[in-house]
Amino acid sequence: MSPKFWRRRRRPASLAVAGLAALIAASGDAAARGGRSERPVETVQSRSAGDPVTAIVSLRNQRITVYDAKGWTLRAPVSSGSKGRETPAGIFSIIQKVEEHYSNLYDDAFMPHMQRITWSGIALHGGVLPGRPASHGCVRLPFEFAENLFGETMMGMRVIVAPTDVAPVEIAHPLLFQPKPGAAAMAAARAAEAQEAAKKAANVKLAMATASQEAKLATAPVRTVENLKLKAETKLATAETALSAAKSAEEKEQAEGAKAQAAARLAELQAQWEAAKAELQQKRDAATSAREAAVTAEAARRQAAETARQITRELQPASVLISRKTQKLYVRQAFEPIFQSPVTITDPDRPIGTHVFTATERTSDDTLRWSVVSLLGSNSAQASMVQPHDKVRASMAAADVEAMPTDGDAAKAALDRIVIPQDALDRIAGIAPRSSLIVTDEPPSPETGKGTEFVVLLSGEPQGGIKKRRRSSPSGYRYTYRHSTPFWRSPFGSPFSNW
């Protein structure tokens, strides 16, 4: 039997085992906590939530918070990687979604509603939450929360794993990119042109089919007249033979009459044949012209469609990373590298921090609002102001601990130190909601590659959960938006070999 069959058969058992494990873990943790109940999943925002823009996982507070353009909308406890297999702190994005996933590394463990953030196997997924870091590096979510989040997120959505719990704040700065004037109108115009070209190509193709059919039908009268003409020619030849063989005046008179009648019929059929051939040639010429017009129209359709696709692709969210380590600017779009360029950072030996600037929404004047999240290392001075991790674990009330708002002035100061060459600015396209600018001391992680947006790991934080994994080599992937395609399994057609 196929592995897929056994997995379907094992799923109820997996759920039963997961439930039993949850009961055991819950009872053990309840005793350790003095009988307190597990943290609830918070969905207390009363306003209607928009599309999620960013998810922030706090390792210190063991919780995830999902933000849309106006603030946080969902919050839930999590269980991150245990000691030695810590979930790496850094910047990621959703690069694959699989509704039912089974681990090949950990005893075929059921990982429902898996949302992958690295090809080496770090992911968000439903799982048992014992109230402490307990996974092998992934971020476990409450089962129901994982299912709900799976239905709301989109490919490429930013996921930030932070040592502490930080919250984005709105920010404005001249360096934050804005859409090129008229880009949206041009995209709409090119899309309309592509639609018109497709309509024209369809009409021309229909005309070609009609002309070809008419040319085919026009061959029948020619063949019919040709057959009648052959019979008339035979009849005329017979009459001429009879005339030459006639002896009496009466026989000659009859033979001459038959010959004249045959000659008249042949002349009539000759005229019909020439008219039918002329009409056939006209139909064939029309069919040839229609075929040539169809070829031209199809080429125009393809060109217009490609232009529209290219412009649409350029309007997809762009990711820009500026690394103090490499003194370079990198641009990726739709999981593909676009270009890189040298960049100037003043006072390059002084740390600049790690800041994620995100375009949240388009305003009425066609500009973009931006927010920023600054990642604080667990040993930083600001991080020490956050409630200690042990206290959060002891109370199991992380929902009551407010995230620390990002210091907008520090983020602006980081941008003030950056000078981007004008030619690089001119090449950056696709500045739309969910575009991002990452400014960091770190280089791009080796996890950045085919089928990813930028991955940045904080070097001063434990990375056991990723160091113990080997990055796979994806042979295919999709960059899609929520509800645009069905949820899908491995893009390679086979189970993953490394988690």
Short mmCIF file of C-alpha atoms in Angstrom, two decimals:
data_model
loop_
_atom_site.label_atom_id
_atom_site.label_comp_id
_atom_site.label_asym_id
_atom_site.label_seq_id
_atom_site.Cartn_x
_atom_site.Cartn_y
_atom_site.Cartn_z
CA MET A 1 0.00 0.00 0.00
CA SER A 2 1.12 3.55 -0.69
CA PRO A 3 2.61 5.77 2.07
CA LYS A 4 -0.25 8.21 1.43
CA PHE A 5 -2.75 5.45 2.28
CA TRP A 6 -0.98 4.61 5.53
CA ARG A 7 -0.79 8.27 6.44
CA ARG A 8 -4.52 8.63 5.96
CA ARG A 9 -5.01 5.53 8.12
CA ARG A 10 -2.59 6.79 10.73
CA ARG A 11 -4.08 10.27 11.02
CA PRO A 12 -6.82 9.30 13.54
CA ALA A 13 -4.20 7.44 15.55
CA SER A 14 -1.87 10.45 15.35
CA LEU A 15 -4.64 12.71 16.57
CA ALA A 16 -5.42 10.29 19.38
CA VAL A 17 -1.78 10.13 20.41
CA ALA A 18 -1.53 13.92 20.18
CA GLY A 19 -4.62 14.25 22.35
CA LEU A 20 -3.25 11.78 24.90
CA ALA A 21 0.06 13.62 24.93
CA ALA A 22 -1.80 16.87 25.40
CA LEU A 23 -3.65 15.44 28.41
CA ILE A 24 -0.44 14.10 29.93
CA ALA A 25 1.44 17.35 29.28
CA ALA A 26 -1.47 19.40 30.56
CA SER A 27 -1.71 17.40 33.78
CA GLY A 28 2.04 17.54 34.35
CA ASP A 29 2.25 21.24 33.65
CA ALA A 30 -0.84 21.90 35.73
CA ALA A 31 0.84 20.30 38.70
CA ALA A 32 3.97 22.32 38.10
CA ARG A 33 1.93 25.49 37.87
CA GLY A 34 -0.06 24.79 40.98
CA GLY A 35 -3.24 23.92 39.16
CA ARG A 36 -3.46 26.95 36.91
CA SER A 37 -5.11 26.47 33.51
CA GLU A 38 -3.35 26.88 30.20
CA ARG A 39 -3.22 30.26 28.48
CA PRO A 40 -6.26 31.06 26.35
CA VAL A 41 -6.05 31.99 22.69
CA GLU A 42 -6.74 35.71 22.47
CA THR A 43 -8.93 37.08 19.73
CA VAL A 44 -10.23 40.07 21.65
CA GLN A 45 -9.94 42.69 18.95
CA SER A 46 -13.46 43.89 18.25
CA ARG A 47 -12.77 45.54 14.92
CA SER A 48 -12.92 43.63 11.65
CA ALA A 49 -9.41 42.44 10.82
CA GLY A 50 -7.79 43.07 7.45
CA ASP A 51 -5.31 40.86 5.63
CA PRO A 52 -2.43 39.91 7.94
CA VAL A 53 0.82 41.71 7.16
CA THR A 54 3.25 40.41 9.78
CA ALA A 55 3.40 37.73 12.44
CA ILE A 56 5.76 38.21 15.39
CA VAL A 57 6.77 35.26 17.54
CA SER A 58 8.16 36.22 20.94
CA LEU A 59 10.57 33.60 22.25
CA ARG A 60 10.68 35.23 25.66
CA ASN A 61 6.92 35.43 26.09
CA GLN A 62 6.18 32.23 24.12
CA ARG A 63 3.43 33.80 22.08
CA ILE A 64 2.61 34.81 18.52
CA THR A 65 0.93 38.07 17.55
CA VAL A 66 -0.49 38.71 14.08
CA TYR A 67 -0.70 42.27 12.78
CA ASP A 68 -2.65 43.81 9.94
CA ALA A 69 -2.26 47.38 8.68
CA LYS A 70 -3.99 48.85 11.74
CA GLY A 71 -2.53 46.85 14.60
CA TRP A 72 -2.63 43.39 16.15
CA THR A 73 -5.57 41.16 15.43
CA LEU A 74 -4.73 37.67 16.75
CA ARG A 75 -2.61 36.45 19.62
CA ALA A 76 -1.93 32.97 20.97
CA PRO A 77 0.58 31.06 23.09
CA VAL A 78 3.23 29.00 21.33
CA SER A 79 5.83 26.39 22.14
CA SER A 80 9.16 27.09 20.46
CA GLY A 81 12.35 25.02 20.32
CA SER A 82 13.69 23.51 23.51
CA LYS A 83 17.23 24.03 24.82
CA GLY A 84 19.76 22.86 22.24
CA ARG A 85 17.12 22.98 19.49
CA GLU A 86 16.08 26.60 19.89
CA THR A 87 13.91 28.24 17.27
CA PRO A 88 16.32 30.72 15.65
CA ALA A 89 15.59 34.39 16.18
CA GLY A 90 15.46 36.34 12.94
CA ILE A 91 13.45 37.40 9.93
CA PHE A 92 11.58 34.89 7.79
CA SER A 93 8.51 34.60 5.56
CA ILE A 94 6.00 31.92 4.66
CA ILE A 95 7.43 29.94 1.76
CA GLN A 96 5.12 26.91 1.72
CA LYS A 97 1.75 25.87 3.13
CA VAL A 98 0.70 22.25 3.61
CA GLU A 99 -2.60 21.50 5.29
CA GLU A 100 -1.64 17.98 6.41
CA HIS A 101 2.08 17.40 6.91
CA TYR A 102 3.88 14.48 8.49
CA SER A 103 7.47 14.66 9.65
CA ASN A 104 9.89 12.18 8.11
CA LEU A 105 12.46 12.99 10.78
CA TYR A 106 10.43 12.74 13.97
CA ASP A 107 8.51 9.43 13.79
CA ASP A 108 6.06 10.65 11.16
CA ALA A 109 4.73 13.22 13.66
CA PHE A 110 1.55 14.94 12.50
CA MET A 111 2.12 18.66 11.88
CA PRO A 112 -1.26 20.02 10.76
CA HIS A 113 -1.60 23.35 8.98
CA MET A 114 2.13 23.60 8.46
CA GLN A 115 3.48 26.93 7.23
CA ARG A 116 7.15 26.59 6.35
CA ILE A 117 9.56 29.48 6.95
CA THR A 118 12.87 27.78 6.02
CA TRP A 119 13.70 24.97 3.62
CA SER A 120 15.72 23.34 6.40
CA GLY A 121 12.47 22.60 8.19
CA ILE A 122 11.53 25.42 10.56
CA ALA A 123 7.78 25.99 10.41
CA LEU A 124 4.66 27.14 12.19
CA HIS A 125 2.20 24.28 12.76
CA GLY A 126 -0.44 22.97 15.10
CA GLY A 127 0.84 21.00 18.06
CA VAL A 128 0.72 20.25 21.76
CA LEU A 129 1.63 23.22 23.97
CA PRO A 130 3.03 22.15 27.35
CA GLY A 131 3.51 25.77 28.44
CA ARG A 132 7.24 25.95 27.75
CA PRO A 133 9.69 25.65 24.81
CA ALA A 134 9.43 22.00 23.85
CA SER A 135 9.68 21.55 20.06
CA HIS A 136 12.61 20.48 17.91
CA GLY A 137 12.90 23.98 16.47
CA CYS A 138 9.48 24.66 14.97
CA VAL A 139 6.87 26.97 16.46
CA ARG A 140 3.91 24.99 17.73
CA LEU A 141 0.54 26.72 17.70
CA PRO A 142 -2.76 25.71 19.31
CA PHE A 143 -4.50 23.40 16.84
CA GLU A 144 -7.56 25.57 16.25
CA PHE A 145 -5.48 28.73 16.04
CA ALA A 146 -3.14 27.06 13.52
CA GLU A 147 -6.11 26.13 11.33
CA ASN A 148 -7.56 29.65 11.45
CA LEU A 149 -4.20 31.27 10.77
CA PHE A 150 -3.55 28.88 7.87
CA GLY A 151 -6.70 30.13 6.16
CA GLU A 152 -5.79 33.79 6.59
CA THR A 153 -2.11 34.02 5.68
CA MET A 154 -0.58 34.32 2.23
CA MET A 155 2.64 33.14 0.68
CA GLY A 156 5.49 35.55 1.35
CA MET A 157 3.94 37.00 4.51
CA ARG A 158 6.64 38.19 6.90
CA VAL A 159 7.27 36.14 10.03
CA ILE A 160 9.57 37.67 12.65
CA VAL A 161 10.95 35.49 15.43
CA ALA A 162 12.06 37.92 18.13
CA PRO A 163 14.02 37.19 21.32
CA THR A 164 11.67 39.56 23.14
CA ASP A 165 8.15 40.71 22.36
CA VAL A 166 8.23 43.83 20.19
CA ALA A 167 5.43 45.65 18.44
CA PRO A 168 5.57 47.61 15.17
CA VAL A 169 5.07 51.35 15.16
CA GLU A 170 4.23 53.61 12.25
CA ILE A 171 7.16 55.46 10.72
CA ALA A 172 7.88 57.96 7.96
CA HIS A 173 11.29 58.64 6.46
CA PRO A 174 12.55 59.89 3.06
CA LEU A 175 14.46 56.65 2.51
CA LEU A 176 11.32 54.51 2.72
CA PHE A 177 10.32 53.69 -0.82
CA GLN A 178 7.15 54.93 -2.45
CA PRO A 179 5.40 53.65 -5.58
CA LYS A 180 6.58 55.14 -8.85
CA PRO A 181 4.04 57.67 -10.15
CA GLY A 182 1.57 56.13 -12.53
CA ALA A 183 2.78 52.56 -11.97
CA ALA A 184 -0.65 51.27 -11.02
CA ALA A 185 -2.29 53.11 -13.93
CA MET A 186 0.29 51.71 -16.34
CA ALA A 187 -0.30 48.20 -15.04
CA ALA A 188 -4.05 48.65 -15.50
CA ALA A 189 -3.51 49.98 -19.04
CA ARG A 190 -1.23 47.08 -19.96
CA ALA A 191 -3.74 44.63 -18.52
CA ALA A 192 -6.50 46.24 -20.62
CA GLU A 193 -4.27 46.02 -23.70
CA ALA A 194 -3.57 42.37 -23.00
CA GLN A 195 -7.29 41.71 -22.60
CA GLU A 196 -8.06 43.53 -25.86
CA ALA A 197 -5.28 41.65 -27.67
CA ALA A 198 -6.63 38.35 -26.37
CA LYS A 199 -10.13 39.27 -27.54
CA LYS A 200 -8.82 40.26 -30.97
CA ALA A 201 -6.78 37.06 -31.26
CA ALA A 202 -9.87 35.00 -30.39
CA ASN A 203 -11.96 36.81 -33.02
CA VAL A 204 -9.27 36.44 -35.67
CA LYS A 205 -8.89 32.76 -34.82
CA LEU A 206 -12.63 32.32 -35.24
CA ALA A 207 -12.48 34.14 -38.59
CA MET A 208 -9.61 31.88 -39.65
CA ALA A 209 -11.64 28.79 -38.78
CA THR A 210 -14.62 30.13 -40.72
CA ALA A 211 -12.48 30.97 -43.75
CA SER A 212 -10.83 27.56 -43.67
CA GLN A 213 -14.21 25.87 -43.49
CA GLU A 214 -15.54 27.92 -46.38
CA ALA A 215 -12.46 27.06 -48.46
CA LYS A 216 -12.98 23.40 -47.67
CA LEU A 217 -16.64 23.59 -48.69
CA ALA A 218 -15.73 25.41 -51.92
CA THR A 219 -13.75 22.40 -53.17
CA ALA A 220 -16.92 20.28 -53.52
CA PRO A 221 -18.52 22.28 -56.38
CA VAL A 222 -15.22 22.23 -58.31
CA ARG A 223 -14.98 18.46 -58.02
CA THR A 224 -18.64 18.03 -59.01
CA VAL A 225 -18.26 20.19 -62.11
CA GLU A 226 -14.97 18.47 -63.00
CA ASN A 227 -16.71 15.09 -62.97
CA LEU A 228 -19.58 16.43 -65.13
CA LYS A 229 -17.07 18.02 -67.48
CA LEU A 230 -15.24 14.72 -67.92
CA LYS A 231 -18.53 13.03 -68.82
CA ALA A 232 -19.35 15.84 -71.26
CA GLU A 233 -15.92 15.54 -72.88
CA THR A 234 -16.48 11.78 -73.23
CA LYS A 235 -19.92 12.38 -74.74
CA LEU A 236 -18.45 14.94 -77.17
CA ALA A 237 -15.74 12.50 -78.21
CA THR A 238 -18.38 9.81 -78.78
CA ALA A 239 -20.45 12.22 -80.92
CA GLU A 240 -17.37 13.13 -83.00
CA THR A 241 -16.62 9.43 -83.55
CA ALA A 242 -20.21 8.83 -84.60
CA LEU A 243 -20.06 11.78 -87.00
CA SER A 244 -16.92 10.52 -88.68
CA ALA A 245 -18.46 7.08 -89.03
CA ALA A 246 -21.84 8.36 -90.38
CA LYS A 247 -22.58 7.33 -93.98
CA SER A 248 -26.00 8.63 -94.70
CA ALA A 249 -27.14 12.23 -94.56
CA GLU A 250 -29.57 11.34 -91.80
CA GLU A 251 -26.83 9.74 -89.68
CA LYS A 252 -24.61 12.75 -90.21
CA GLU A 253 -27.39 15.11 -89.25
CA GLN A 254 -28.06 13.16 -86.02
CA ALA A 255 -24.36 12.95 -85.23
CA GLU A 256 -23.86 16.67 -85.82
CA GLY A 257 -26.83 17.44 -83.51
CA ALA A 258 -25.42 15.22 -80.77
CA LYS A 259 -22.01 16.82 -81.20
CA ALA A 260 -23.40 20.35 -81.02
CA GLN A 261 -25.40 19.44 -77.91
CA ALA A 262 -22.35 17.84 -76.27
CA ALA A 263 -20.17 20.82 -77.18
CA ALA A 264 -22.72 23.26 -75.71
CA ARG A 265 -22.95 21.24 -72.51
CA LEU A 266 -19.19 21.08 -72.27
CA ALA A 267 -18.91 24.84 -72.78
CA GLU A 268 -21.51 25.38 -70.08
CA LEU A 269 -19.66 23.10 -67.65
CA GLN A 270 -16.34 24.73 -68.54
CA ALA A 271 -17.78 28.10 -67.54
CA GLN A 272 -19.16 26.61 -64.29
CA TRP A 273 -15.81 24.94 -63.58
CA GLU A 274 -13.89 28.18 -64.12
CA ALA A 275 -16.33 30.08 -61.88
CA ALA A 276 -16.08 27.40 -59.15
CA LYS A 277 -12.28 27.40 -59.38
CA ALA A 278 -12.20 31.18 -59.14
CA GLU A 279 -14.45 31.09 -56.07
CA LEU A 280 -12.31 28.32 -54.55
CA GLN A 281 -9.14 30.35 -55.11
CA GLN A 282 -10.81 33.35 -53.54
CA LYS A 283 -11.78 31.28 -50.51
CA ARG A 284 -8.27 29.82 -50.27
CA ASP A 285 -6.72 33.28 -50.46
CA ALA A 286 -9.10 34.46 -47.74
CA ALA A 287 -8.15 31.45 -45.58
CA THR A 288 -4.44 32.15 -46.11
CA SER A 289 -4.91 35.79 -45.15
CA ALA A 290 -6.94 34.72 -42.10
CA ARG A 291 -4.18 32.32 -41.03
CA GLU A 292 -1.55 35.04 -41.39
CA ALA A 293 -3.75 37.46 -39.44
CA ALA A 294 -4.24 34.81 -36.74
CA VAL A 295 -0.49 34.26 -36.44
CA THR A 296 0.07 38.01 -36.16
CA ALA A 297 -2.76 38.42 -33.64
CA GLU A 298 -1.49 35.51 -31.53
CA ALA A 299 2.02 36.98 -31.48
CA ALA A 300 0.54 40.33 -30.41
CA ARG A 301 -1.52 38.58 -27.72
CA ARG A 302 1.50 36.79 -26.33
CA GLN A 303 3.55 39.98 -26.32
CA ALA A 304 0.80 41.96 -24.61
CA ALA A 305 0.24 39.20 -22.06
CA GLU A 306 3.96 38.97 -21.32
CA THR A 307 4.20 42.75 -20.90
CA ALA A 308 1.20 42.71 -18.58
CA ARG A 309 2.67 39.80 -16.59
CA GLN A 310 6.00 41.56 -16.28
CA ILE A 311 4.42 44.78 -15.06
CA THR A 312 2.15 42.86 -12.69
CA ARG A 313 5.18 40.97 -11.38
CA GLU A 314 7.01 44.23 -10.84
CA LEU A 315 4.09 45.43 -8.75
CA GLN A 316 4.28 42.42 -6.46
CA PRO A 317 5.75 43.20 -3.03
CA ALA A 318 9.49 43.74 -3.17
CA SER A 319 11.95 42.89 -0.42
CA VAL A 320 15.07 45.00 0.04
CA LEU A 321 17.85 44.06 2.45
CA ILE A 322 20.70 46.37 3.45
CA SER A 323 23.52 44.63 5.30
CA ARG A 324 26.14 46.53 7.30
CA LYS A 325 28.22 43.34 7.27
CA THR A 326 28.51 43.22 3.46
CA GLN A 327 27.88 46.93 2.74
CA LYS A 328 25.44 45.86 0.04
CA LEU A 329 21.81 46.28 -0.90
CA TYR A 330 19.93 43.20 -2.13
CA VAL A 331 16.52 43.07 -3.83
CA ARG A 332 14.25 40.03 -4.11
CA GLN A 333 10.78 39.75 -5.56
CA ALA A 334 8.39 36.80 -5.79
CA PHE A 335 11.02 34.52 -4.21
CA GLU A 336 13.61 35.46 -6.85
CA PRO A 337 16.75 37.63 -6.65
CA ILE A 338 16.46 40.78 -8.76
CA PHE A 339 19.76 42.58 -8.27
CA GLN A 340 22.29 43.74 -5.69
CA SER A 341 24.25 46.96 -5.38
CA PRO A 342 26.91 48.50 -3.15
CA VAL A 343 25.51 50.84 -0.53
CA THR A 344 27.08 53.39 1.79
CA ILE A 345 26.57 53.17 5.55
CA THR A 346 28.17 55.97 7.49
CA ASP A 347 30.33 54.99 10.46
CA PRO A 348 30.33 51.39 9.17
CA ASP A 349 32.09 49.95 12.22
CA ARG A 350 29.28 51.00 14.56
CA PRO A 351 26.31 48.56 14.89
CA ILE A 352 23.14 49.67 13.18
CA GLY A 353 20.79 47.06 14.65
CA THR A 354 18.16 44.95 12.89
CA HIS A 355 15.04 46.75 11.72
CA VAL A 356 12.19 45.49 9.54
CA PHE A 357 10.28 48.26 7.75
CA THR A 358 7.01 47.09 6.17
CA ALA A 359 4.68 48.90 3.78
CA THR A 360 1.31 48.27 5.42
CA GLU A 361 -1.28 49.92 3.20
CA ARG A 362 -1.88 52.43 0.44
CA THR A 363 -3.25 55.84 1.43
CA SER A 364 -5.81 57.97 -0.40
CA ASP A 365 -3.06 59.96 -2.15
CA ASP A 366 -1.49 56.72 -3.51
CA THR A 367 1.44 56.76 -1.09
CA LEU A 368 2.31 53.98 1.32
CA ARG A 369 2.20 53.87 5.09
CA TRP A 370 5.17 52.13 6.69
CA SER A 371 5.70 50.44 10.04
CA VAL A 372 8.91 49.25 11.69
CA VAL A 373 9.87 46.46 14.05
CA SER A 374 13.32 46.54 15.64
CA LEU A 375 14.67 43.23 16.89
CA LEU A 376 16.34 43.42 20.27
CA GLY A 377 18.81 40.76 21.32
CA SER A 378 17.89 38.97 24.52
CA ASN A 379 20.92 40.54 26.24
CA SER A 380 20.34 44.10 25.05
CA ALA A 381 19.65 46.92 27.47
CA GLN A 382 16.14 47.50 26.13
CA ALA A 383 15.32 43.82 26.29
CA SER A 384 16.21 43.74 29.97
CA MET A 385 13.36 46.16 30.57
CA VAL A 386 10.87 43.51 29.41
CA GLN A 387 9.40 41.17 32.00
CA PRO A 388 11.90 38.35 32.63
CA HIS A 389 11.26 35.08 30.88
CA ASP A 390 11.08 33.06 34.11
CA LYS A 391 8.42 35.37 35.47
CA VAL A 392 6.38 35.00 32.31
CA ARG A 393 6.64 31.23 32.51
CA ALA A 394 5.78 31.25 36.18
CA SER A 395 2.64 33.27 35.67
CA MET A 396 1.70 31.68 32.34
CA ALA A 397 0.00 34.97 31.61
CA ALA A 398 2.00 36.18 28.64
CA ALA A 399 -1.22 37.53 27.16
CA ASP A 400 -1.17 40.20 29.87
CA VAL A 401 2.39 41.30 29.05
CA GLU A 402 2.23 44.06 26.48
CA ALA A 403 4.74 44.00 23.65
CA MET A 404 7.38 46.71 23.78
CA PRO A 405 6.77 49.30 21.03
CA THR A 406 9.69 49.73 18.68
CA ASP A 407 11.81 52.82 19.23
CA GLY A 408 10.92 54.80 16.10
CA ASP A 409 13.70 57.34 16.67
CA ALA A 410 16.34 54.61 16.75
CA ALA A 411 14.93 53.15 13.53
CA LYS A 412 15.03 56.58 11.87
CA ALA A 413 18.61 57.04 13.05
CA ALA A 414 19.51 53.77 11.31
CA LEU A 415 17.97 55.01 8.06
CA ASP A 416 19.82 58.33 8.41
CA ARG A 417 23.13 56.45 8.11
CA ILE A 418 22.29 54.87 4.75
CA VAL A 419 22.96 56.29 1.29
CA ILE A 420 21.53 54.29 -1.64
CA PRO A 421 22.95 55.00 -5.13
CA GLN A 422 20.45 56.65 -7.44
CA ASP A 423 20.77 53.95 -10.11
CA ALA A 424 19.80 51.35 -7.51
CA LEU A 425 16.82 53.44 -6.43
CA ASP A 426 15.71 53.69 -10.06
CA ARG A 427 15.78 49.90 -10.42
CA ILE A 428 13.72 49.11 -7.34
CA ALA A 429 10.19 48.36 -8.51
CA GLY A 430 7.21 46.66 -6.98
CA ILE A 431 6.76 48.94 -3.99
CA ALA A 432 3.31 47.85 -2.89
CA PRO A 433 1.69 46.91 0.41
CA ARG A 434 3.68 44.11 2.13
CA SER A 435 6.92 45.32 0.54
CA SER A 436 9.72 45.50 3.08
CA LEU A 437 13.09 47.06 3.80
CA ILE A 438 15.37 45.17 6.17
CA VAL A 439 18.31 47.06 7.67
CA THR A 440 20.63 44.84 9.67
CA ASP A 441 24.14 44.25 10.93
CA GLU A 442 23.83 40.67 9.69
CA PRO A 443 24.51 39.27 6.21
CA PRO A 444 21.77 37.37 4.36
CA SER A 445 21.53 33.91 5.87
CA PRO A 446 22.53 30.89 3.76
CA GLU A 447 18.85 29.97 4.17
CA THR A 448 18.12 32.75 1.65
CA GLY A 449 17.92 31.05 -1.72
CA LYS A 450 15.62 29.48 -4.26
CA GLY A 451 12.03 29.70 -3.12
CA THR A 452 12.57 32.14 -0.26
CA GLU A 453 12.40 35.80 0.56
CA PHE A 454 15.25 37.15 2.70
CA VAL A 455 16.17 35.13 5.76
CA VAL A 456 18.19 36.92 8.42
CA LEU A 457 19.38 35.20 11.61
CA LEU A 458 20.43 37.12 14.71
CA SER A 459 24.00 35.98 15.32
CA GLY A 460 23.92 36.64 19.07
CA GLU A 461 21.01 34.27 19.71
CA PRO A 462 20.84 30.46 20.02
CA GLN A 463 20.28 28.72 16.70
CA GLY A 464 20.22 25.07 17.73
CA GLY A 465 16.97 24.39 15.92
CA ILE A 466 18.48 25.34 12.58
CA LYS A 467 22.09 24.20 13.06
CA LYS A 468 20.90 20.61 13.43
CA ARG A 469 19.06 20.70 10.12
CA ARG A 470 20.24 20.44 6.55
CA ARG A 471 18.74 22.80 3.98
CA SER A 472 16.87 21.00 1.22
CA SER A 473 17.11 22.03 -2.43
CA PRO A 474 13.64 22.91 -3.70
CA SER A 475 13.05 22.15 -7.37
CA GLY A 476 9.89 24.20 -7.54
CA TYR A 477 7.70 26.58 -5.57
CA ARG A 478 4.88 29.04 -5.97
CA TYR A 479 4.48 32.62 -4.94
CA THR A 480 0.75 33.04 -4.41
CA TYR A 481 -1.72 35.05 -2.47
CA ARG A 482 -4.42 33.92 -0.13
CA HIS A 483 -7.31 32.10 -1.84
CA SER A 484 -5.63 32.35 -5.28
CA THR A 485 -4.85 28.63 -5.44
CA PRO A 486 -5.76 25.58 -3.40
CA PHE A 487 -3.48 24.78 -0.50
CA TRP A 488 -0.78 22.49 -1.75
CA ARG A 489 1.69 19.90 -0.62
CA SER A 490 5.36 19.52 -1.43
CA PRO A 491 6.20 21.30 -4.69
CA PHE A 492 8.67 18.53 -5.44
CA GLY A 493 6.13 15.70 -5.51
CA SER A 494 7.79 13.70 -2.74
CA PRO A 495 7.98 13.89 1.05
CA PHE A 496 10.65 16.05 2.61
CA SER A 497 13.72 14.13 3.67
CA ASN A 498 15.04 16.32 6.41
CA TRP A 499 12.23 16.97 8.90
#
